[in-house]
Amino acid sequence: MNITIGDRIRSLREFRDLTQEQLADRAGVHVDTIRKLEQGVRQSARITTLRSLARALDVQLERLVGQATVTQQLTDDDGGLLALRDAIQDIGALPGVPSGGDLEDPPHEQEWGDSVRHATSRYWAGEYSELAGTLPLLLRDGRAVARETPTERVWQQLALAYQLAACLATQAGQPDWAYTAVEKQLAAAARASDALMEGMGVSTLSWVLLRQGRWEQAQDIAVRKAEALEPSFMKGTPAQLAVYGNLLVAAATPAARRDDHDDAIAFLTAAEAAAVRSGPVKAYGTAFSVVDVRTQKVNIALAGGEPRPGDALRFADEVSVGDISRPVHSASYRVDLSQAQYQTGDSEGALTTLLEVEEDQPEWIRFQALAAATVREMLETERRRNTPLRSLAARLGVDPTL
């Protein structure tokens, strides 16, 4: 039996003891939209409407739209998403809980550090299944290395490993696990006495809060940390400018979700100036460049109560896809682009873009609520049976018979 978005809305609404009218009032949407979704007359709505309904129902968007929360491949007992949860929520690290001890000697510091860098590359390549299979052991080994060799460099690498865990957990629809991972990332960064690593931790936390629907907090912490770390424009190092810029980018998205588009553009304008000054930078498990900032302008134009797809396409004219260094970032940008194309009436272009993204990132795209929402909208408005669209819908877990 296929469970639709309308089924989930009705179930959650009844669980919250709300009428359709009360939910419409809380979400700021028309009650007719809710009626049509629950009756199956409509199978989806704009992503902004779905976000508003999710907030009004006090659930994460991923739960409302049925986003995939599992990786494609099964792993052995030492890997996988549940093993990642156990590695993040390390029971043995809790005060008063007896430790079981390590069964094996920890790896050499250099060997483990190389593994962290390799895992980071896997994340940005969208290889989530492989990463889920190796990251739990990487975290356990990292804690053992830190106990044996508690240098600042080891703590910095452990902070990066927890940053990866937070990002993967968030992508898999588990932001609560991610929050715990960020807590440990920030603790490790403090042990490393690395203010920039702490800055990246706050940037990651802002993203986790965004996925939890805590937009005001997501914006506030990113802005405050950016202000605390703001470097001299003339004397700042590339790494300082990159972390500062990443925090401004992190602040822009929740600002746009709250319909503060002027603030969002101001954040990105400052971030782009920092990127011009720093040049392309790869540090602290991420990348920062002018093109990275410009892709976010496309994203924020689509956020908030009244998306601006025309502005998104105008901003997209300034983006060279070939200059985007991270495959997952390129895919994310093109999913935004497809939404802008669809909202401006170019359904054929939107489908072509999504199919290109799927070809490049077949596993990653299954985790993207925006891609699935765009496909649902396209199915509702198709004028004749579109076989490629329906095939894509089936692969993304959207019922193609709708």
XYZ file of C-alpha atoms in Angstrom:
402
model
C 0.000 0.000 0.000
C 1.378 3.398 -1.040
C 1.342 6.051 1.699
C 0.954 9.531 0.254
C 1.875 12.926 1.633
C -1.837 13.504 2.210
C -2.027 10.321 4.274
C 0.853 11.530 6.435
C -0.692 14.983 6.854
C -4.029 13.521 7.915
C -2.420 11.062 10.333
C -0.220 13.721 11.929
C -3.050 16.261 12.025
C -5.347 13.824 13.798
C -2.536 12.849 16.165
C -2.147 16.552 17.026
C -5.943 16.810 17.428
C -6.226 19.572 14.830
C -8.985 20.238 12.349
C -8.075 21.009 8.759
C -8.987 24.634 9.389
C -6.771 24.834 12.475
C -3.836 23.313 10.618
C -4.350 25.723 7.730
C -4.309 28.632 10.158
C -1.154 27.414 11.909
C 0.659 26.790 8.622
C -0.542 29.899 6.840
C -1.842 27.905 3.854
C -5.285 27.664 2.306
C -7.497 25.009 3.871
C -8.473 23.823 0.388
C -4.857 22.777 -0.173
C -4.990 20.531 2.893
C -8.353 19.066 1.863
C -7.126 18.203 -1.614
C -3.921 16.643 -0.289
C -5.751 14.506 2.268
C -8.400 13.441 -0.256
C -5.777 12.473 -2.814
C -6.986 15.075 -5.313
C -3.506 16.558 -5.093
C -0.456 14.438 -4.460
C 1.971 17.195 -3.584
C 2.394 20.917 -3.086
C 5.149 23.436 -3.432
C 8.140 22.729 -1.258
C 7.502 25.987 0.638
C 3.957 24.818 1.444
C 5.235 21.433 2.613
C 7.796 23.126 4.867
C 5.050 25.282 6.386
C 2.853 22.233 6.995
C 5.758 20.337 8.558
C 6.472 23.210 10.946
C 2.800 23.529 11.837
C 2.638 19.785 12.556
C 5.893 19.949 14.552
C 7.671 17.325 12.448
C 10.683 17.332 10.184
C 10.038 17.830 6.481
C 11.729 14.514 5.729
C 9.081 12.627 7.688
C 6.242 14.423 5.950
C 7.476 13.662 2.432
C 8.759 10.159 3.222
C 12.384 10.878 2.386
C 14.652 7.852 2.163
C 16.527 7.237 5.416
C 18.588 4.178 4.507
C 21.614 3.655 2.340
C 21.409 1.407 -0.685
C 23.824 -1.332 0.310
C 23.714 -3.499 3.405
C 26.944 -3.766 5.381
C 28.285 -6.149 7.976
C 27.744 -5.722 11.722
C 30.511 -3.110 11.988
C 28.945 -0.685 9.522
C 25.692 0.898 8.418
C 23.448 3.627 9.749
C 22.561 1.910 13.016
C 26.249 1.284 13.642
C 26.843 4.976 12.912
C 24.233 5.887 15.510
C 25.955 3.664 18.064
C 29.349 5.163 17.225
C 28.033 8.724 17.610
C 26.090 7.956 20.785
C 29.082 6.310 22.448
C 27.691 4.794 25.632
C 31.145 4.118 27.022
C 31.961 7.836 26.963
C 29.147 8.693 29.377
C 30.187 9.564 32.939
C 29.646 6.680 35.340
C 29.338 4.002 32.626
C 32.073 1.348 32.878
C 34.156 1.076 29.726
C 34.420 -2.263 27.957
C 37.923 -1.432 26.774
C 39.365 -1.638 23.266
C 39.587 -5.070 21.669
C 42.411 -4.071 19.339
C 45.283 -1.633 19.351
C 44.427 1.681 17.675
C 45.869 2.372 14.213
C 48.853 4.644 13.727
C 47.999 8.351 13.847
C 49.087 8.973 10.244
C 47.176 5.976 8.917
C 44.014 7.054 10.710
C 44.370 10.670 9.510
C 44.641 9.423 5.918
C 41.426 7.461 6.466
C 39.624 10.626 7.609
C 40.687 12.450 4.463
C 39.562 9.527 2.297
C 36.205 9.431 4.079
C 35.759 13.164 3.453
C 36.314 12.588 -0.265
C 33.702 9.823 -0.219
C 31.143 12.111 1.365
C 31.574 14.856 -1.210
C 31.456 12.252 -3.981
C 28.045 11.082 -2.711
C 29.245 7.573 -1.819
C 26.984 7.329 1.215
C 26.637 3.550 1.365
C 30.392 3.003 1.406
C 30.867 5.807 3.907
C 28.169 4.401 6.205
C 30.021 1.104 6.131
C 33.366 2.576 7.233
C 32.582 5.668 9.296
C 31.492 3.881 12.517
C 34.860 2.108 12.759
C 36.636 5.336 11.827
C 35.021 7.097 14.804
C 35.859 4.259 17.201
C 39.449 4.164 15.970
C 39.668 7.937 16.261
C 38.645 7.901 19.902
C 41.247 5.213 20.572
C 43.945 7.200 18.757
C 43.023 10.304 20.780
C 43.398 8.336 24.026
C 46.806 7.001 22.981
C 48.093 10.136 21.237
C 46.091 13.154 22.459
C 47.805 15.748 20.260
C 46.034 18.805 18.927
C 46.346 17.420 15.397
C 44.596 14.186 16.387
C 41.783 16.101 18.072
C 41.404 18.238 14.948
C 41.124 15.106 12.784
C 38.610 13.610 15.215
C 36.568 16.810 14.946
C 36.556 16.355 11.154
C 35.400 12.753 11.556
C 32.479 13.856 13.728
C 31.676 16.577 11.192
C 31.372 13.827 8.563
C 29.136 11.828 10.880
C 26.886 14.854 11.421
C 26.608 15.505 7.696
C 25.877 11.877 6.802
C 23.304 11.528 9.577
C 21.568 14.696 8.409
C 21.481 13.509 4.811
C 19.985 10.223 6.015
C 17.159 12.095 7.752
C 18.539 11.694 11.282
C 19.257 15.263 12.479
C 19.050 14.245 16.144
C 22.034 11.938 15.702
C 23.707 14.757 13.796
C 23.202 17.166 16.680
C 25.040 14.777 19.007
C 27.836 14.405 16.451
C 28.238 18.191 16.254
C 28.446 18.386 20.040
C 31.382 15.974 19.870
C 32.880 17.835 16.916
C 32.888 21.067 18.908
C 34.335 19.337 21.985
C 37.159 17.853 19.882
C 37.804 21.237 18.228
C 38.139 22.803 21.691
C 40.665 20.098 22.665
C 42.547 20.947 19.468
C 42.545 24.668 20.419
C 41.412 25.306 16.858
C 39.072 28.294 16.592
C 38.501 27.733 12.864
C 37.506 24.112 13.451
C 35.030 25.392 16.021
C 33.747 27.767 13.367
C 33.140 24.876 10.978
C 31.403 23.048 13.797
C 29.001 25.956 14.227
C 28.451 26.037 10.454
C 27.566 22.333 10.557
C 25.308 22.902 13.558
C 23.510 25.673 11.683
C 22.753 23.222 8.871
C 21.493 20.606 11.339
C 19.214 23.185 12.986
C 17.971 24.211 9.555
C 16.981 20.615 8.821
C 15.212 20.501 12.186
C 13.171 23.563 11.202
C 14.888 25.761 13.809
C 15.510 28.569 11.341
C 15.937 31.498 13.724
C 18.506 29.638 15.817
C 20.297 28.382 12.695
C 20.727 31.942 11.466
C 21.591 33.431 14.845
C 24.442 31.084 15.745
C 26.031 31.351 12.297
C 25.923 35.152 12.370
C 27.305 35.392 15.901
C 30.157 32.997 15.135
C 30.960 34.825 11.892
C 31.170 38.088 13.821
C 33.464 36.452 16.401
C 35.803 35.079 13.715
C 35.655 37.928 11.186
C 39.208 38.257 9.834
C 41.035 41.305 8.605
C 40.129 41.690 4.942
C 43.738 42.546 4.079
C 45.597 40.227 6.475
C 43.212 37.280 6.847
C 44.514 33.896 5.729
C 42.634 31.911 3.071
C 41.469 29.447 5.758
C 40.189 32.258 7.999
C 38.309 33.838 5.105
C 36.896 30.451 4.067
C 35.507 29.580 7.498
C 34.116 33.101 7.882
C 32.507 32.854 4.449
C 31.048 29.415 5.165
C 29.373 30.800 8.275
C 27.821 33.623 6.256
C 26.549 31.098 3.703
C 25.134 29.035 6.566
C 23.270 32.118 7.842
C 21.818 32.989 4.433
C 19.593 29.944 3.938
C 17.618 30.172 7.215
C 17.305 33.930 6.668
C 15.703 33.264 3.279
C 13.447 30.559 4.771
C 12.201 33.243 7.176
C 11.562 35.550 4.180
C 14.454 37.839 5.148
C 15.749 37.864 1.577
C 17.542 41.194 1.950
C 19.566 39.831 4.868
C 20.245 36.606 2.976
C 21.618 38.487 -0.036
C 23.689 40.708 2.264
C 25.257 37.621 3.879
C 26.073 36.118 0.491
C 27.451 39.383 -0.862
C 29.873 39.530 2.070
C 30.711 35.851 1.609
C 31.449 36.386 -2.080
C 33.773 39.274 -1.243
C 35.618 36.955 1.161
C 35.816 34.285 -1.566
C 37.282 36.753 -4.054
C 39.914 37.650 -1.475
C 40.698 34.071 -0.402
C 40.609 32.366 -3.786
C 39.455 28.723 -3.950
C 40.103 27.024 -0.600
C 39.780 23.426 0.546
C 40.115 23.198 4.306
C 38.363 21.780 7.353
C 36.517 19.165 5.328
C 34.833 21.611 2.986
C 35.469 23.897 0.027
C 34.958 27.615 -0.436
C 35.076 29.668 -3.617
C 33.171 32.299 -5.551
C 31.164 29.670 -7.432
C 30.206 27.969 -4.148
C 28.683 31.236 -2.939
C 26.923 31.942 -6.225
C 25.172 28.565 -6.165
C 23.679 29.559 -2.810
C 22.121 32.641 -4.383
C 20.085 30.273 -6.526
C 19.077 28.307 -3.438
C 17.914 31.280 -1.375
C 15.893 32.694 -4.277
C 13.714 29.576 -4.033
C 13.336 29.696 -0.237
C 10.667 31.342 1.865
C 6.953 31.858 1.458
C 7.207 33.414 -2.001
C 9.923 31.780 -4.131
C 11.563 33.867 -6.844
C 12.368 31.352 -9.598
C 13.081 34.105 -12.108
C 15.769 35.510 -9.806
C 17.105 31.983 -9.301
C 17.596 31.532 -13.048
C 19.214 34.958 -13.280
C 21.657 34.000 -10.528
C 22.253 30.668 -12.288
C 23.583 32.545 -15.308
C 26.579 33.489 -13.128
C 27.341 29.865 -12.192
C 29.697 27.671 -14.186
C 28.848 24.085 -13.201
C 32.282 22.908 -14.286
C 33.896 25.136 -11.648
C 32.068 23.426 -8.761
C 34.685 21.201 -7.165
C 32.489 18.872 -5.099
C 30.221 16.415 -6.974
C 27.503 16.491 -4.293
C 27.486 20.299 -4.296
C 27.139 20.301 -8.079
C 24.200 17.904 -7.804
C 22.533 19.987 -5.076
C 22.842 23.136 -7.174
C 21.292 21.425 -10.198
C 18.348 20.162 -8.129
C 17.715 23.800 -7.160
C 18.038 24.733 -10.825
C 15.460 22.117 -11.828
C 12.962 23.563 -9.340
C 13.489 27.042 -10.800
C 13.052 25.682 -14.320
C 9.829 23.925 -13.373
C 8.392 26.966 -11.578
C 9.024 29.139 -14.641
C 7.182 26.692 -16.921
C 10.143 24.753 -18.318
C 9.073 21.243 -17.280
C 11.117 19.601 -20.019
C 14.267 21.421 -18.915
C 13.590 20.546 -15.270
C 13.238 16.857 -16.092
C 16.409 16.889 -18.182
C 18.323 18.483 -15.322
C 17.034 15.948 -12.780
C 17.884 13.019 -15.043
C 21.418 14.379 -15.418
C 21.729 14.659 -11.650
C 20.458 11.099 -11.219
C 22.981 9.829 -13.737
C 25.806 11.525 -11.829
C 24.512 10.845 -8.284
C 22.059 7.902 -8.339
C 22.315 7.246 -4.597
C 22.513 10.835 -3.372
C 19.370 11.994 -5.186
C 17.229 9.464 -3.284
C 17.877 11.455 -0.103
C 16.759 14.809 -1.534
C 13.298 15.985 -0.522
C 13.368 18.834 -3.063
C 14.019 16.460 -5.967
C 11.116 14.215 -4.949
C 8.829 17.218 -4.393
C 9.652 18.588 -7.838
C 8.883 15.237 -9.436
C 5.550 15.019 -7.589
C 4.571 18.467 -8.833
C 5.557 17.555 -12.386
C 3.459 14.382 -12.251
C 0.409 16.371 -11.208
C 0.718 18.774 -14.111
C 1.860 16.443 -16.911
C -0.386 16.844 -19.942
C 0.398 13.467 -21.439
C 2.019 10.348 -20.098
C 5.725 11.045 -19.730
C 7.590 7.749 -19.463
C 10.997 9.182 -18.411
C 9.288 11.247 -15.688
C 7.334 8.280 -14.367
C 10.420 6.085 -14.405
C 12.338 8.709 -12.430
C 9.440 9.003 -9.993
C 9.507 5.275 -9.335
C 13.248 5.328 -8.696
C 12.840 8.210 -6.227
C 10.092 6.428 -4.331
C 7.298 8.615 -5.726
C 4.251 6.661 -6.865
C 4.320 7.099 -10.682
C 0.621 6.220 -11.015
C -0.462 9.405 -9.235
